[in-house]
Coordinates of C-alpha atoms and ligand atoms in Angstrom, one line a residue:
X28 CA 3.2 50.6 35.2
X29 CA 6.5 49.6 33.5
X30 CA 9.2 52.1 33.4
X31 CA 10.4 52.9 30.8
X32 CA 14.3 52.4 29.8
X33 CA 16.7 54.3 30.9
X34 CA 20.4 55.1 29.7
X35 CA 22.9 53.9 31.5
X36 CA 25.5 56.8 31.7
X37 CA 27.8 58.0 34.9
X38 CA 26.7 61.5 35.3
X39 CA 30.2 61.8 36.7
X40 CA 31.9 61.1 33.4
X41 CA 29.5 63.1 31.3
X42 CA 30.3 66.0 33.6
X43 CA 34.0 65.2 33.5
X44 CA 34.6 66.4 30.1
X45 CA 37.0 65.3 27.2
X46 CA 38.8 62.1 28.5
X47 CA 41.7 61.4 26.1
X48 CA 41.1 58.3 24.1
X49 CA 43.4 55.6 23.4
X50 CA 43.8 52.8 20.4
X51 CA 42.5 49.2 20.3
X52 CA 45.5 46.6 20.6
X53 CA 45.8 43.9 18.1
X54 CA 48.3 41.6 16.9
X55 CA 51.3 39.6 18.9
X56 CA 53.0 41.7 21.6
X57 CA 55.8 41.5 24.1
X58 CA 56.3 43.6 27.0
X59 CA 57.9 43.5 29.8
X60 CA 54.8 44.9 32.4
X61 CA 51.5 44.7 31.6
X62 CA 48.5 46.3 33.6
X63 CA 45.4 44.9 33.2
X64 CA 42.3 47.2 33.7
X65 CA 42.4 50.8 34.1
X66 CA 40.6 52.0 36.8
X67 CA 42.4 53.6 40.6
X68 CA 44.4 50.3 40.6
X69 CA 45.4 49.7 37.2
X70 CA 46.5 53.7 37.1
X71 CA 47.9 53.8 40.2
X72 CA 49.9 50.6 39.1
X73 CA 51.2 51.9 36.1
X74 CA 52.1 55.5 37.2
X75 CA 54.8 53.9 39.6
X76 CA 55.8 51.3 37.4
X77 CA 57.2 54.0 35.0
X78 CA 59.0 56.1 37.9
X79 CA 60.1 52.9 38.7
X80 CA 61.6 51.8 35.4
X81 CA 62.2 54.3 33.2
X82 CA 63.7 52.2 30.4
X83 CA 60.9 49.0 30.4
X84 CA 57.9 48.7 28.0
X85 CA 55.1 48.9 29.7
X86 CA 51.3 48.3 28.2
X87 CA 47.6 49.2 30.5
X88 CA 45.3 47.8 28.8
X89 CA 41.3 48.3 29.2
X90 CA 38.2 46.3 28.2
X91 CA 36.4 49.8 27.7
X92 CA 37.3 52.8 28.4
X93 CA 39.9 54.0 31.3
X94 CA 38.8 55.3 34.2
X95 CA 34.8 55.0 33.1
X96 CA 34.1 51.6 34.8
X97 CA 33.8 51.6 38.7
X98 CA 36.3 54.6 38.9
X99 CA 34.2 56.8 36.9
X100 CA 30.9 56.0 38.6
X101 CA 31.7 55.2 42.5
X102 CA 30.2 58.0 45.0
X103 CA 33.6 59.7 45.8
X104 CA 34.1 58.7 49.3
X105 CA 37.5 59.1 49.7
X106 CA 38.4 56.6 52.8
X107 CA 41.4 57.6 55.1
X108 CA 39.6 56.7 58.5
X109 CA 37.2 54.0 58.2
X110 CA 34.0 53.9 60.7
X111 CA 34.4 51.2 62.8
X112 CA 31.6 48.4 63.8
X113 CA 29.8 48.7 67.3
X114 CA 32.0 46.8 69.8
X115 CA 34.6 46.8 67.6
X116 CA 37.3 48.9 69.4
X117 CA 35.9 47.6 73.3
X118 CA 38.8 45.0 73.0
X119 CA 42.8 45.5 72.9
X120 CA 42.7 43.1 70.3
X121 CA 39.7 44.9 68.5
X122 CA 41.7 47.9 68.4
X123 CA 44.8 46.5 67.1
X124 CA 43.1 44.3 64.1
X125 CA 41.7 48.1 63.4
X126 CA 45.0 50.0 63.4
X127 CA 46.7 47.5 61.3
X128 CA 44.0 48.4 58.6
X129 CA 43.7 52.1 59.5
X130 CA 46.9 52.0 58.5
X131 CA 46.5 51.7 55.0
X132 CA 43.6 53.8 55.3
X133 CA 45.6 56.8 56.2
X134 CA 47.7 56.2 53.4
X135 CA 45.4 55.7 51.1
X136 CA 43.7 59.0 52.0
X137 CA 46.8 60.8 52.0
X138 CA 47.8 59.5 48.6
X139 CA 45.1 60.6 47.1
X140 CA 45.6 64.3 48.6
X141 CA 49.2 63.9 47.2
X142 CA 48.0 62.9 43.8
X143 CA 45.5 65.7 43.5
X144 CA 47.8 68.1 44.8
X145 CA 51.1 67.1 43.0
X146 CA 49.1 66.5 39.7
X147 CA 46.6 69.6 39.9
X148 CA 43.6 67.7 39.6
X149 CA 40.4 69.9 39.3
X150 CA 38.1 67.3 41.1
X151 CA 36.6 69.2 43.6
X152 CA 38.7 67.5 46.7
X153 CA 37.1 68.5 49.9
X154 CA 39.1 67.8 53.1
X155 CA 36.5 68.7 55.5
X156 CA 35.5 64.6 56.4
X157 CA 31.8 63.2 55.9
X158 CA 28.8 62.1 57.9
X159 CA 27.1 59.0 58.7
X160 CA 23.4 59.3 59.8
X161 CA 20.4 57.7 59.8
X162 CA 16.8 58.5 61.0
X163 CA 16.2 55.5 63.3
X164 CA 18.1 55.6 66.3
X165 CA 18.6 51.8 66.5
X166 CA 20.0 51.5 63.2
X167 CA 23.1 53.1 64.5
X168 CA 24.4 51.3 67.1
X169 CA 26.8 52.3 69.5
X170 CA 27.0 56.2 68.2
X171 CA 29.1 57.7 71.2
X172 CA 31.0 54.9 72.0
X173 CA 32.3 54.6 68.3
X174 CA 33.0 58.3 68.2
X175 CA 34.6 58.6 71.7
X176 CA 36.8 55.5 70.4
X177 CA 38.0 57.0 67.0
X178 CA 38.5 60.0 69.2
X179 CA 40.8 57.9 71.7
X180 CA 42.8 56.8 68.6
X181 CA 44.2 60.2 67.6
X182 CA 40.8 60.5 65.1
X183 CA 38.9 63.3 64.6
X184 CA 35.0 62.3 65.0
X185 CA 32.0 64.3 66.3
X186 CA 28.2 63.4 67.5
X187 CA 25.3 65.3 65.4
X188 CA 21.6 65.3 66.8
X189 CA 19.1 66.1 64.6
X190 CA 19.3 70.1 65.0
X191 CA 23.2 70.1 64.1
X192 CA 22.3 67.9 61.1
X193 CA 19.4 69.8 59.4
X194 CA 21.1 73.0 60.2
X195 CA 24.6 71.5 58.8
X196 CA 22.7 69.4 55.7
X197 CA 19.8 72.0 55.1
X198 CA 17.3 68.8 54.9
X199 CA 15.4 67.8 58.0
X200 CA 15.8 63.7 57.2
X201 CA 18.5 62.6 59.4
X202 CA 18.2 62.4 63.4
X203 CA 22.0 60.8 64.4
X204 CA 24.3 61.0 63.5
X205 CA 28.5 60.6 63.3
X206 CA 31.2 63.7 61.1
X207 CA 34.0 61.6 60.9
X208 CA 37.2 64.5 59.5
X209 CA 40.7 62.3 60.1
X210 CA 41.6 62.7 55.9
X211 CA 38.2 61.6 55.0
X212 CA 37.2 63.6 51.6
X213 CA 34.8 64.2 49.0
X214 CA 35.8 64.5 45.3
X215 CA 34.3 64.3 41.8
X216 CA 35.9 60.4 40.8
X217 CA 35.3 61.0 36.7
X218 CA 37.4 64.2 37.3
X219 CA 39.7 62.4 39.6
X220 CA 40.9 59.8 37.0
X221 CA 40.7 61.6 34.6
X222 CA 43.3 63.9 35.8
X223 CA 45.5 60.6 36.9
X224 CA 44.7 59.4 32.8
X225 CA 46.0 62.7 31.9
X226 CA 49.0 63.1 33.5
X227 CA 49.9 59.7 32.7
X228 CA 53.7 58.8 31.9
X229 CA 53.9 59.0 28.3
X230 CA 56.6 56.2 28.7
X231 CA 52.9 54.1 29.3
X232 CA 51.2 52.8 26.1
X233 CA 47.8 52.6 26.6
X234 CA 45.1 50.5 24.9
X235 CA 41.0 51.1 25.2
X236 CA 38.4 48.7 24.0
X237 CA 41.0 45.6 24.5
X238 CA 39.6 42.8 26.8
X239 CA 42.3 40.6 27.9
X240 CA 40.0 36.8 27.2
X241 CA 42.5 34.6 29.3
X242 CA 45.4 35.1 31.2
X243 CA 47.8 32.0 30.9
X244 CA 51.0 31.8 33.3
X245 CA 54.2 31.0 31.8
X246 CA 56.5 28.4 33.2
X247 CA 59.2 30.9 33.1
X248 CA 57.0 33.5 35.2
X249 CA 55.3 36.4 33.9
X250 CA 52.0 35.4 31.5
X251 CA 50.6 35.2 28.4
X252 CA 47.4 36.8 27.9
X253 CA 44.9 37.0 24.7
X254 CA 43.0 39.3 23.2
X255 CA 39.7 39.1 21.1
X256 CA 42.2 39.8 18.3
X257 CA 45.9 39.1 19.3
X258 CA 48.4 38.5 22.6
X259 CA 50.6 40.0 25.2
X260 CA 53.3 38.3 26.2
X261 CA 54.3 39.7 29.1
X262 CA 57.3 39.3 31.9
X263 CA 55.2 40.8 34.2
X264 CA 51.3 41.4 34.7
X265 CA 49.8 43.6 37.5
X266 CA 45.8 42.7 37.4
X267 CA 43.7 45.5 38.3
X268 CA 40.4 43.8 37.5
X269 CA 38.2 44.4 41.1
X270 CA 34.8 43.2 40.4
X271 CA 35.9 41.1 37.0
X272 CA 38.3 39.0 38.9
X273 CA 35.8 36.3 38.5
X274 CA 34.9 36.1 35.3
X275 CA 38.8 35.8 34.4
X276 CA 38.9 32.8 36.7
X277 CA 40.3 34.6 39.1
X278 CA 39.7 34.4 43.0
X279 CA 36.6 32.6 42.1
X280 CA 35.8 31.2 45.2
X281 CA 36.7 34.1 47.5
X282 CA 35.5 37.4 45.3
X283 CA 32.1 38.4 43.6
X284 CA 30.5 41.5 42.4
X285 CA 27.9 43.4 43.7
X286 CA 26.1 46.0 41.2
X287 CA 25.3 48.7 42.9
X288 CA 22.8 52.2 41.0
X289 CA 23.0 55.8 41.6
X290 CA 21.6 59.2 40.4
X291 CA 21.9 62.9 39.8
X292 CA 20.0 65.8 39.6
X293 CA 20.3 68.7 37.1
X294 CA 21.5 71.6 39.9
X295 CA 19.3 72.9 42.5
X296 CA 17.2 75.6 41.3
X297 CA 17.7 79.2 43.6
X298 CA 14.7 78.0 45.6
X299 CA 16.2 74.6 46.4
X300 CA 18.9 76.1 47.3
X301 CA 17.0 78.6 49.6
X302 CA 15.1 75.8 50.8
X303 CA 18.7 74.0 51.9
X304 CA 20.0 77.3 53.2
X305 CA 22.4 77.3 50.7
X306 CA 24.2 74.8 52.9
X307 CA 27.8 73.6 51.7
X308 CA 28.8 70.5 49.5
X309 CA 28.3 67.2 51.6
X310 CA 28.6 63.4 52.0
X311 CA 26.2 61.2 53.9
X312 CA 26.9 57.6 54.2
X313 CA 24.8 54.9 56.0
X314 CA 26.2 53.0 59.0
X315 CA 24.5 49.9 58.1
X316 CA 24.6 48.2 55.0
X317 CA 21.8 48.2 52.4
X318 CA 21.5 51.8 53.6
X319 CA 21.4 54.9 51.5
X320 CA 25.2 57.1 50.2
X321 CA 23.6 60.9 49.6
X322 CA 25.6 63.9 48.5
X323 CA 25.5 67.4 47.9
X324 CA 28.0 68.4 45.8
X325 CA 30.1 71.2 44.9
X326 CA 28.4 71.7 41.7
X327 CA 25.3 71.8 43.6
X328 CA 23.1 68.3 42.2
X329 CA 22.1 65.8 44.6
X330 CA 24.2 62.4 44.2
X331 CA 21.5 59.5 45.2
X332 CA 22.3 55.5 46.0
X333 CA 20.3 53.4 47.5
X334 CA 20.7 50.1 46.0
X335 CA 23.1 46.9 46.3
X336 CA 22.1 43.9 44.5
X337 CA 23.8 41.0 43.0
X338 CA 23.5 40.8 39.8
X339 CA 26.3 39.5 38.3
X340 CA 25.3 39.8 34.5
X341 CA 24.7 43.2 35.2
X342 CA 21.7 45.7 35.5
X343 CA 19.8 45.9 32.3
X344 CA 18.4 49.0 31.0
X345 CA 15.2 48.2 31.9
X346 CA 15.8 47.0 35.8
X347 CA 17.9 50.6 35.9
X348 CA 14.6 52.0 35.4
X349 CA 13.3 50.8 38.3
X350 CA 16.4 51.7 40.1
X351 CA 15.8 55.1 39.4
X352 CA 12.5 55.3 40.6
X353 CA 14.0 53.8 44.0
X354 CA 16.6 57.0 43.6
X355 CA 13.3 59.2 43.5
X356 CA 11.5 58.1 46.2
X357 CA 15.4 58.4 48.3
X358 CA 15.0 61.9 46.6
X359 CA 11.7 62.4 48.1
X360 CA 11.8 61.3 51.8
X361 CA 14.6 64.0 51.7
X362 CA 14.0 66.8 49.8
X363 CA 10.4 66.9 49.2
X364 CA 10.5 70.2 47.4
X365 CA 12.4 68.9 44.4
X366 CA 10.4 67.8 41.4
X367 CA 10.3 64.1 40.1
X368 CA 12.0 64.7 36.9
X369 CA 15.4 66.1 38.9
X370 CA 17.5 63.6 37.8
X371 CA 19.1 64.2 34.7
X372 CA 21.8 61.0 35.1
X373 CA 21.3 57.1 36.3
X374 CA 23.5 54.6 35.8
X375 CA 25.4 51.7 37.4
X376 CA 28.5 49.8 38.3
X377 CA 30.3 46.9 40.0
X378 CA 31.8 46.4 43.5
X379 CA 33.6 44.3 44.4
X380 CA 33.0 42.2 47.9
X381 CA 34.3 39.2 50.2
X382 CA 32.4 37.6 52.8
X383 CA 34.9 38.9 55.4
X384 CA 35.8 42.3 53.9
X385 CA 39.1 41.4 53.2
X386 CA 41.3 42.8 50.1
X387 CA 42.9 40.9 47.2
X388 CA 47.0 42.2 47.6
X389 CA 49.4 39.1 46.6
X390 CA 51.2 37.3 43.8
X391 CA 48.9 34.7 41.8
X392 CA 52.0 32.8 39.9
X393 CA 55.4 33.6 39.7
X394 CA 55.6 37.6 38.4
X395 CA 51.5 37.3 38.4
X396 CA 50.3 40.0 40.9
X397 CA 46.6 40.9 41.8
X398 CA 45.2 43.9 44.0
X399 CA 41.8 44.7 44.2
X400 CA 38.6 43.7 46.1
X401 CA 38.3 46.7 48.5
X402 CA 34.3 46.2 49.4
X403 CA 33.3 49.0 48.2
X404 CA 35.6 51.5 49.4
X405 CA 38.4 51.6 46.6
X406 CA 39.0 55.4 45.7
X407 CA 41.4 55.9 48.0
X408 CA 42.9 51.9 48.6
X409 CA 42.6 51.2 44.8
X410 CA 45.1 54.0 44.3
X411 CA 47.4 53.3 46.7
X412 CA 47.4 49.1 46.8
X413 CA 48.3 49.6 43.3
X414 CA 50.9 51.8 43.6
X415 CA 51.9 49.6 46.2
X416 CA 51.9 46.4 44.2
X417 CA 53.9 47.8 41.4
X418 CA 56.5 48.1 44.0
X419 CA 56.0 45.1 45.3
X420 CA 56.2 43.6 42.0
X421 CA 59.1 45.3 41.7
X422 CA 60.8 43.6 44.5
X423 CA 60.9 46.8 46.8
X424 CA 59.5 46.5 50.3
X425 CA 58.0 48.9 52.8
X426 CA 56.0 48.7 56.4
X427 CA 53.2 49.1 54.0
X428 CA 53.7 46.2 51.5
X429 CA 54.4 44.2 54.5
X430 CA 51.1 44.9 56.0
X431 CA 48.9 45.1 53.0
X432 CA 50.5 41.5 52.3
X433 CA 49.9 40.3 56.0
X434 CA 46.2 41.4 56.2
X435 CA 43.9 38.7 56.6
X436 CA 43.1 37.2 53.0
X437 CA 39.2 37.0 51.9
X438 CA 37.9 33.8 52.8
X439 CA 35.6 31.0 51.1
X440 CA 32.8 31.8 49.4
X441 CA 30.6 28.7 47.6
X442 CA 30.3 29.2 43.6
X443 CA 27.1 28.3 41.5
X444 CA 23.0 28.6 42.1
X445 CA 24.1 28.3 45.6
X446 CA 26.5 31.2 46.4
X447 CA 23.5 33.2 44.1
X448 CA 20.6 32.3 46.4
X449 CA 22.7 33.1 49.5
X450 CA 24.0 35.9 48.1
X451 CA 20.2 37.8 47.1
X452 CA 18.6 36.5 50.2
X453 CA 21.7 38.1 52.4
X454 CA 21.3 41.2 50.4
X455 CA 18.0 41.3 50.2
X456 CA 17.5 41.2 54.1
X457 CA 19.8 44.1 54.3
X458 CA 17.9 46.2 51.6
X459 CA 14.8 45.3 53.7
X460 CA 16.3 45.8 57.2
X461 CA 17.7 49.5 56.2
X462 CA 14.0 50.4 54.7
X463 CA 13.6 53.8 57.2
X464 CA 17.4 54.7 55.7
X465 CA 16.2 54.7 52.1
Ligands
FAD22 C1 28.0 53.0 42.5 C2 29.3 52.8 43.2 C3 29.6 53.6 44.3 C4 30.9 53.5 45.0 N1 31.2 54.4 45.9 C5 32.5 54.4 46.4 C6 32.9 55.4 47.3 O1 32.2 56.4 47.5 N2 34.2 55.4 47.8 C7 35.0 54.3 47.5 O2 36.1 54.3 48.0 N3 34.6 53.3 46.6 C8 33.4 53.3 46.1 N4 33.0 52.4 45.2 C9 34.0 51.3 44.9 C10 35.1 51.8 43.9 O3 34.5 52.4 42.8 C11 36.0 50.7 43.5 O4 36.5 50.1 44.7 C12 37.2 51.2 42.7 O5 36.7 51.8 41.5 C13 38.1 50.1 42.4 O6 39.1 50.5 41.5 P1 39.8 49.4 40.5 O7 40.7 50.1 39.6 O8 40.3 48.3 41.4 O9 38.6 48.7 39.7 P2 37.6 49.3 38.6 O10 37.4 50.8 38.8 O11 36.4 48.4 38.6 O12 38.5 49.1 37.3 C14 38.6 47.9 36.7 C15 38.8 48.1 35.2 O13 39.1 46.8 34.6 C16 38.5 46.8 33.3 N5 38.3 45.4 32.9 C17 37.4 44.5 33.3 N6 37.5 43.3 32.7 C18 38.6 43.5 31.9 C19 39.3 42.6 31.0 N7 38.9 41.3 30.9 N8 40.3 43.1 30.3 C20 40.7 44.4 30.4 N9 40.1 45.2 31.3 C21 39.1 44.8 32.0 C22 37.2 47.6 33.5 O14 36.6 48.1 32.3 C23 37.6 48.6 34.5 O15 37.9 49.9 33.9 C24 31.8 52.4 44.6 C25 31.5 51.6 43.5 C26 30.3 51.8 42.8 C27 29.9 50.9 41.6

């Protein structure tokens, strides 16, 4: 049977409430920063730039609206101590390629924290660290060893069998697996940036439904960029674009997006939530890719994703259809005693990936500056790197710049039919290979 259409729509956002709304830019404009895209980057870039320089012009500018692309629809994983691969720490040099990027992590974690805190941001921020799981115990390699090396590191990581899981999830699904605390936190993201979009700088003019079409250096650094119905000329451009980096011409050969869906139920009924033991909000990731990202969260609805395609054009109304009947049968294998029709919001969004799982962080032309492709973990980096680029930009310097700037950049990927056909046969395989984790 064909499904039938479904509306694309971040349950996130709809649950967010009001977001403040912002004009469309026209005409010929100068400034002296611009921010392109307004999602944890383009924010985060634009918040500093104004402590920064209190007397400039700047302009953040958004295709749609801010903080509703990627921002408004990511899984809220906030990253502060990455998981890392088997095998990966056995090594002195293992451990130090690690710490160089757990470095940032930590920051990135603890910016967040700062932000929510400083800002008051009702997002439902939950210190208390996530899980990784799965059901078969060769899809997580290396369990112990992992956790005894994040524990050997100054981390904060714990072993689950299958009893501590069902009695700390309330679901009997998951057989290993790995709490990882160290910063690690769960938070509502539509509530998150929408508290950053409200307590922007008013000093920050900000324009909605304005797609920057090209983005032309200028000899004299700085760029010029156009509009569907006008220009910036700016001295100074911070690109905050993640997953659209390509189809600006931008890292073309070294980024691409990958769409990934999700779902969420209405709230769990008082017998689902006898069923679950009334057990507290939570965040399960998968330790292998093409696995599925569950939550239970503090409002009580079951967060489902269990997809990663690439699909650059997007996913159309009728392939999120499908999607969601994937979502269901995730919903299923899990928590049997919910009904089919739980899931009152599906939608979906762009990632951004390298073939190494490297981050963008540099300048592209003289006063051009990009940050962005985190591989799918940019709540927490997003909002730091671009904080840290707009001081970067602004010729300060920190351990941090230097080692955001140092870290390894993302390498070569082909373009055309051919990077596609790799690109949905490697995903594919990893859709296929994480089967039992769906
Ligand atoms: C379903 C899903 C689940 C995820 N889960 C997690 C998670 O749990 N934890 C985590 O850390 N990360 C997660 N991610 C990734 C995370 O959402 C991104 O890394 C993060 O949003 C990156 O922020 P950003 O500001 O760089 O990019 P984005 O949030 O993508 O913002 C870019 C902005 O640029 C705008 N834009 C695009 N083109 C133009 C243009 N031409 N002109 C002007 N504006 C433009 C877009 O409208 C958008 O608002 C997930 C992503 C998805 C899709």
């Amino acid at each position: 049977m064909t499904p039938a259409n479904v509306t694309d729509r971040s349950g996130w956002v709809a649950l967010a409430g009001n977001y403040r709304a912002f004009p469309q830019l026209a005409g010929v404009n100068k400034t002296d920063w611009l921010v392109i895209g307004g999602g944890f980057t383009g924010l985060a870039a634009a918040r500093r730039l104004a402590e920064l320089h209190p007397q400039d012009r700047i302009m953040l500018i958004d295709r749609k609206r801010l903080g509703q692309g990627a921002s408004g629809r990511n899984s809220g994983f906030a990253v502060a101590m990455e998981m890392p691969g088997p095998g990966d720490l056995n090594s002195a040099k293992g451990r130090a390629d690690y710490l160089e990027h757990a470095a940032i992590h930590k920051a990135a974690g603890a910016e967040v924290k700062r932000l929510v805190t400083d800002l008051g941001i009702a997002c439902d921020y939950d210190p208390n660290g996530y899980i990784f799981a799965v059901r078969e115990r060769a899809k997580f390699k290396a369990l112990e060893e992992r956790a005894r090396a994040l524990n050997d590191l100054g981390g904060e990581a714990k072993v689950l069998d299958a009893a501590a899981l069902k009695s700390r999830l309330g679901i009997s699904f998951y057989n290993h697996g790995l709490w990882i605390g160290a910063g690690n936190a769960l938070l509502q993201p539509a509530r998150f940036a929408k508290g950053l979009i409200d307590n922007l700088p008013p000093q920050i003019e900000c324009y909605e439904n304005t797609e920057a079409v090209t983005i032309t250096p200028n000899g004299t650094g700085g760029a010029t960029v156009t509009l569907a119905q006008g220009s910036i000329q700016a001295a100074r451009v911070i690109i905050g674009l993640n997953a659209f980096m390509p189809r600006l011409g931008i890292k073309q050969d070294r980024v691409f997006p990958i769409s990934l869906t999700a779902s969420l139920t209405r709230p769990l009924a008082p017998a689902e939530e006898e069923e679950m033991g009334r057990a507290a909000p939570w965040g399960m990731l998968c330790p292998i890719e093409g696995g599925a990202t569950v939550r239970l969260t503090a409002d009580r609805r079951i967060l489902m994703r269990n997809t990663a395609e690439y699909e650059p054009a997007g996913i159309s109304e009728k392939m999120l259809a499908k999607r969601r009947e994937w979502h269901e049968m995730g919903l299923r294998h899990r928590f049997p005693f919910l009904p089919k029709d739980a899931i009152e919001f599906t939608w979906s969004g762009h990632m951004c990936a390298s073939r190494n799982w490297s981050f963008v962080f540099e300048a592209l032309s003289p006063g051009v500056f990009a940050a962005g492709c985190y591989n799918g973990a940019g709540l927490a980096r997003g909002t730091l790197l671009g904080k840290l680029m707009a001081e970067h930009a602004s010729g300060e310097t920190s351990p941090l710049i230097k080692n955001a700037l140092a870290q390894e950049k993302p390498s070569w990927i082909p373009t055309g039919p051919l990077f596609t056909l790799i690109a949905k046969i490697r995903l594919g395989h990893e859709l296929r290979r994480a089967r039992s984790e769906h």
